[in-house]
Coordinates of C-alpha atoms in Angstrom, one line a residue:
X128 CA 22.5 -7.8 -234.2
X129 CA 19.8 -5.0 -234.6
X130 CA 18.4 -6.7 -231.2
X131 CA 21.8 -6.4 -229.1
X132 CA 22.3 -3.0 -230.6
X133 CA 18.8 -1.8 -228.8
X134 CA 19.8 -3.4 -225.8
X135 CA 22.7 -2.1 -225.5
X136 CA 21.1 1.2 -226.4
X137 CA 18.6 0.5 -223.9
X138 CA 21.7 0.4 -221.0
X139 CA 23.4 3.3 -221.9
X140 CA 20.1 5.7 -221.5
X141 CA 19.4 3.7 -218.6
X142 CA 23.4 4.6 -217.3
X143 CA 23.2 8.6 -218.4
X144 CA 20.1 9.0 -216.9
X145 CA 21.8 7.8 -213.2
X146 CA 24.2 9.5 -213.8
X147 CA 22.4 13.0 -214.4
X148 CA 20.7 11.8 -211.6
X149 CA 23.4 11.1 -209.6
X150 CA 25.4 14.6 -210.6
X151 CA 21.9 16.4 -209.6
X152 CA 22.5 15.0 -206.1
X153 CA 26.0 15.2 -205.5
X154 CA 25.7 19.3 -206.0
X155 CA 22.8 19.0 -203.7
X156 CA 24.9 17.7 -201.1
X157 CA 28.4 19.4 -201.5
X158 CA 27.6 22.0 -199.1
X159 CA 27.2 19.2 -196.6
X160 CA 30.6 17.4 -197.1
X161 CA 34.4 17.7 -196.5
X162 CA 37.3 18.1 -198.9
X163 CA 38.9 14.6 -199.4
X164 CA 41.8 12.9 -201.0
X165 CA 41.3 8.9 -201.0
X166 CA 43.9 6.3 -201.9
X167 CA 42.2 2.8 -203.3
X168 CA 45.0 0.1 -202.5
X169 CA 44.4 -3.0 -204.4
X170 CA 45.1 -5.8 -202.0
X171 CA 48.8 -7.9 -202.4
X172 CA 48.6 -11.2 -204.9
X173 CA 46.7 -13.6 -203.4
X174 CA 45.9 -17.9 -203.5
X175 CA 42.9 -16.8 -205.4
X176 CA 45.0 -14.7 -208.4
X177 CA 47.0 -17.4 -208.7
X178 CA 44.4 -19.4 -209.6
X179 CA 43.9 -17.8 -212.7
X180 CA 41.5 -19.8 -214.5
X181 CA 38.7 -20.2 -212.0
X182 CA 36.3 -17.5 -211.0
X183 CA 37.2 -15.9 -207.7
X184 CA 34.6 -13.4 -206.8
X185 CA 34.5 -12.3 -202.9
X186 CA 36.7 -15.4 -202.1
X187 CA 36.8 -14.6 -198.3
X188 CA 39.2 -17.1 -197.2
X189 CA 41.7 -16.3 -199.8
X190 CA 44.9 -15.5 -198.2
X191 CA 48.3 -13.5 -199.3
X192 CA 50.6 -15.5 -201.3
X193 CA 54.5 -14.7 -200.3
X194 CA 54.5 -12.5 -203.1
X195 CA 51.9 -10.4 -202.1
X196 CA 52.8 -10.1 -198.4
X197 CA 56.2 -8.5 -200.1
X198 CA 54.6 -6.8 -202.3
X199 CA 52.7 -5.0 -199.2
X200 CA 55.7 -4.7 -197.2
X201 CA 57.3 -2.6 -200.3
X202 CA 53.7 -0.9 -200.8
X203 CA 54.3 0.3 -196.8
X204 CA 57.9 1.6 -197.0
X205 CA 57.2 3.4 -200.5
X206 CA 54.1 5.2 -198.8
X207 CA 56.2 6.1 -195.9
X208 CA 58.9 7.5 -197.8
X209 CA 56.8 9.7 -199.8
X210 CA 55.8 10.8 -196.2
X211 CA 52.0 9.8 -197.1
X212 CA 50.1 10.1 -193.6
X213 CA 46.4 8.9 -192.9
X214 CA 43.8 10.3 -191.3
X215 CA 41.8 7.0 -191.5
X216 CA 42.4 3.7 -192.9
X217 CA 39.6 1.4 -193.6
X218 CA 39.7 -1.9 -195.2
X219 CA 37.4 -4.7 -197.3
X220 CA 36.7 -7.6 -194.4
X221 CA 38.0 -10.2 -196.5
X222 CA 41.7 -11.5 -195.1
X223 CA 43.5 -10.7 -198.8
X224 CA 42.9 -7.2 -198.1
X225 CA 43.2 -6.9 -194.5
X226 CA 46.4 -8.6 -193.8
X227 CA 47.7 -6.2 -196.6
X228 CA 45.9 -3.4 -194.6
X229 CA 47.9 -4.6 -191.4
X230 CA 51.4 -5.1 -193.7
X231 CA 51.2 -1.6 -195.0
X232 CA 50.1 0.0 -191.6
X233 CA 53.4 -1.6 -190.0
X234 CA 55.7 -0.4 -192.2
X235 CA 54.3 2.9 -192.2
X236 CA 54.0 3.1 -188.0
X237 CA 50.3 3.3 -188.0
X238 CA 48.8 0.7 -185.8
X239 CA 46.8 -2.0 -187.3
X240 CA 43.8 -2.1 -184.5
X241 CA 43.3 1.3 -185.8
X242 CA 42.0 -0.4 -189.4
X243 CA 38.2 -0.6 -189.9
X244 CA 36.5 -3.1 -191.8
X245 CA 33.6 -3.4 -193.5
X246 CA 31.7 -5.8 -195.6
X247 CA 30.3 -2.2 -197.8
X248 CA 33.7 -2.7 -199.1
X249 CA 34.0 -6.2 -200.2
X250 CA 34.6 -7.8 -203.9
X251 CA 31.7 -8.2 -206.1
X252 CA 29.8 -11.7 -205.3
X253 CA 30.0 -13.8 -208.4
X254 CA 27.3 -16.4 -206.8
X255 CA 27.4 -20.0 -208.4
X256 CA 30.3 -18.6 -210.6
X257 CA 32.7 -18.8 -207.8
X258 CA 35.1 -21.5 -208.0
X259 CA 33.9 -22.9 -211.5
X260 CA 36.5 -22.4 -214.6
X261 CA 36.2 -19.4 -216.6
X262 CA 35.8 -21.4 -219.9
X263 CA 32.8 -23.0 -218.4
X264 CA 30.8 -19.9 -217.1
X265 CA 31.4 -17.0 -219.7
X266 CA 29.9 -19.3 -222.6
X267 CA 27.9 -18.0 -225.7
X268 CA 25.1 -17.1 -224.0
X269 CA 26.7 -15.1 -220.9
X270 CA 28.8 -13.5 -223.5
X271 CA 26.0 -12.3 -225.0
X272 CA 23.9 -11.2 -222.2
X273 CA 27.1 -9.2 -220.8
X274 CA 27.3 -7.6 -224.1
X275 CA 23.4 -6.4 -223.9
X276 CA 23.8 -5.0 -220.4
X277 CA 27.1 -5.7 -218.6
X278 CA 26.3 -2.7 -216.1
X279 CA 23.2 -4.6 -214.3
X280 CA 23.9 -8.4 -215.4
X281 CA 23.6 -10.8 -212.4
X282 CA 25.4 -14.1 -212.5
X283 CA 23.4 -17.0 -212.0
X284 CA 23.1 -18.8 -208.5
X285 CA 24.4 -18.5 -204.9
X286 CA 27.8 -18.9 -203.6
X287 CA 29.3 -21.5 -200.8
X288 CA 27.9 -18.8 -198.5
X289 CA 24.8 -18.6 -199.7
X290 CA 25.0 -14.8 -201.0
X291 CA 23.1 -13.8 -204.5
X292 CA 25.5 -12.6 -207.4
X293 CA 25.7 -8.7 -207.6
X294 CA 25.8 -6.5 -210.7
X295 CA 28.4 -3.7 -211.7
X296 CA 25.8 -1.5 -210.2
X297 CA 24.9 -3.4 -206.9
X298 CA 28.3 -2.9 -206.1
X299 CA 29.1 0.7 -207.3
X300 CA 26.1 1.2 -204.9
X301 CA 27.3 0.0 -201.8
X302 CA 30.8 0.7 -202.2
X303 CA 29.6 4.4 -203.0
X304 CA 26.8 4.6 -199.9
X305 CA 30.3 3.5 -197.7
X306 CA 32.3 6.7 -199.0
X307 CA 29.4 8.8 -198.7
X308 CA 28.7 7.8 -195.1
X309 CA 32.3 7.2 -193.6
X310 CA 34.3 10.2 -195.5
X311 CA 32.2 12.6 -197.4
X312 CA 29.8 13.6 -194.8
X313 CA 30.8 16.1 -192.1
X314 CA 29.7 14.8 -188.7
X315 CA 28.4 17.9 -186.7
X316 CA 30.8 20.4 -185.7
X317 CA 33.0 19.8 -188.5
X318 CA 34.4 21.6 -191.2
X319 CA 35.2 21.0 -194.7
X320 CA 39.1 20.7 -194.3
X321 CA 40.7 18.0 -196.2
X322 CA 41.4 14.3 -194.7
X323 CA 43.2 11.8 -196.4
X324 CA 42.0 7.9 -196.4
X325 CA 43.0 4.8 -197.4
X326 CA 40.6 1.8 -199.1
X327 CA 42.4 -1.2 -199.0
X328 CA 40.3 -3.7 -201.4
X329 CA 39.8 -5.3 -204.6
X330 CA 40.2 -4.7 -208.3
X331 CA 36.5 -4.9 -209.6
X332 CA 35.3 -3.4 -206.7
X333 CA 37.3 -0.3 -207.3
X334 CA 36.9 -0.3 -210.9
X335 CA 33.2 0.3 -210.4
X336 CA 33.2 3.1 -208.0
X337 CA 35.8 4.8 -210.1
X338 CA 33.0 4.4 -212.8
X339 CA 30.0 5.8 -210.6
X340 CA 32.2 8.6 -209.3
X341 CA 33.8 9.7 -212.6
X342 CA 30.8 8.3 -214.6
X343 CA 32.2 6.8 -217.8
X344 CA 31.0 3.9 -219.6
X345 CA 30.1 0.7 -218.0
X346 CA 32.0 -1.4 -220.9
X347 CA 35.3 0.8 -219.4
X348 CA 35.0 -0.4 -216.1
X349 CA 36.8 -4.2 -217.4
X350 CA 39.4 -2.3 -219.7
X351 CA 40.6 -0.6 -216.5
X352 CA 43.7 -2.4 -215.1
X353 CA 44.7 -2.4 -211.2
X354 CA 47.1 -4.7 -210.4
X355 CA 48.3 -5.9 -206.6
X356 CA 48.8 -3.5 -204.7
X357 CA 48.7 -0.4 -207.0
X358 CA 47.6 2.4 -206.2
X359 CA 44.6 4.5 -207.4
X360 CA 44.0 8.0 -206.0
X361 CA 41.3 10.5 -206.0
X362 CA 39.6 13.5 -204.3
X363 CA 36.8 15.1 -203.6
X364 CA 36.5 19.0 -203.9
X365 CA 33.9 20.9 -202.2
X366 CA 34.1 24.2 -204.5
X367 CA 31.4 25.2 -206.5
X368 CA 31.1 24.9 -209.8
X369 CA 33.0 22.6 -212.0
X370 CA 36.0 23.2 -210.3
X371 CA 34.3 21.2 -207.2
X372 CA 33.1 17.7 -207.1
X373 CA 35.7 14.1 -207.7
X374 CA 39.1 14.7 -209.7
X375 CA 40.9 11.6 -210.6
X376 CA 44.7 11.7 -210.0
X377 CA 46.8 8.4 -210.6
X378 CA 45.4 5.0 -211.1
X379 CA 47.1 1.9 -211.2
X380 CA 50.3 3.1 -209.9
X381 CA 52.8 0.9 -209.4
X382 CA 56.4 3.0 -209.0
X383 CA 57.0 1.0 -205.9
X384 CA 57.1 -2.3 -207.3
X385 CA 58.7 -1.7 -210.3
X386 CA 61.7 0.5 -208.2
X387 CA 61.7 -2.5 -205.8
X388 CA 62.2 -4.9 -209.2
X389 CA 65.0 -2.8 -210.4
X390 CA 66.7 -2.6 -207.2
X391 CA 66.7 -6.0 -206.8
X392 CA 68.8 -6.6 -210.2

């Protein structure tokens, strides 16, 4: 016990010591970005969430059950008739979120062609894990490593396509180096006005930027839900000061669904 309690010490100087780092930066480059508001859309249900009891990790291949192709469709006309309007829409690579991407983008009369995808903005890899029942990966031992230092544990192995397992941090990483590059800078010529984007992706993914960006504790980032298709929105302010800098606004919103559900009765 006295052993795990270091540990776990040991993870949170190790996470407030990025982060200072991290919040040192971020004022070093405000001058250099734009004012944004970004909507994180978790994808619709998919063949993988409905296997419940297996590991699913970046599950490539798994497609939209009919549930969650509805459930985009009503994400679509809800967006539209809070008169929601894009300046960009980009999109994990993986078909689960990019056919709810394309779903969304009908309804709302944006063309689908216009998506961009990106592999920056995929699920966290999982490695051997994937596929395997949960009752036969998280044992004692995993448990217990998770609970020393659940911010930079690895799972053990490779996946079907051959890709390492990645940490909570590997993945707040990337995920943050894609919102850095593709929204937050200003290309030349530009100004600071405000832009609004969508992320269409996945529910750990998410969860772990949220936690880089708003930089809470690592053992939050699980107790956070996001269900299909909910949405998550934040900005980015370029004032100075405390006023400036990420604002979280909504998370795991799901008015459209549950308006659909009582319609429906």
């Amino acid at each position: 016990t006295i052993l795990l309690c270091f540990l776990c010490e040991a993870m949170h100087a190790a996470v407030a010591e990025y982060s200072r780092q991290c919040a040192q930066r971020e004022l070093e480059l405000r001058p250099t970005r734009r004012n944004a508001k970004i909507f994180l859309l978790r994808h619709g249900e998919s063949t993988a969430n409905e296997e419940s009891t297996m590991v699913g990790g970046r599950a490539p291949t798994a497609s939209l059950s009919a549930k969650g192709e509805q459930q985009a469709v009503t994400l679509g006309r809800h967006l539209k008739f809070c008169g929601t309007k894009f300046d960009a829409v980009f999109s994990s690579s993986s078909e689960r979120a990019l056919k709810t991407a394309q779903i969304v983008c009908a309804e709302m009369g944006i063309d689908p062609a216009t998506i961009v995808t990106s592999d920056q903005l995929l699920e966290q890899c999982h490695g051997g894990w994937e596929g395997r029942l949960r009752k036969e990966v998280y044992t004692h031992e995993v448990n217990a490593a998770l609970e020393e230092d659940i911010w930079r544990y690895r799972p053990a192995g490779t996946n079907e396509q051959g890709l390492t397992s990645e940490s909570q941090l590997d993945v707040e990483q990337r995920f943050h180096k894609f919102v850095e590059d593709n929204i937050l800078t200003r290309k030349e010529g530009e100004g600071p006005e405000s832009k609004t984007y969508a992320i269409f992706g996945h529910g750990l993914a998410s969860k772990f930027f949220l936690r880089g960006v708003m930089q809470f504790d690592p053992l939050m980032s699980r107790k956070i839900r996001l269900d299909n298709t909910a949405i998550t929105e934040v900005s980015y302010d370029v004032s100075p000061g405390n006023r400036g800098g990420w604002n979280l606004f909504r998370i795991n919103d799901q008015t459209h669904i549950k308006v659909a559900g009582a319609a429906a009765k």
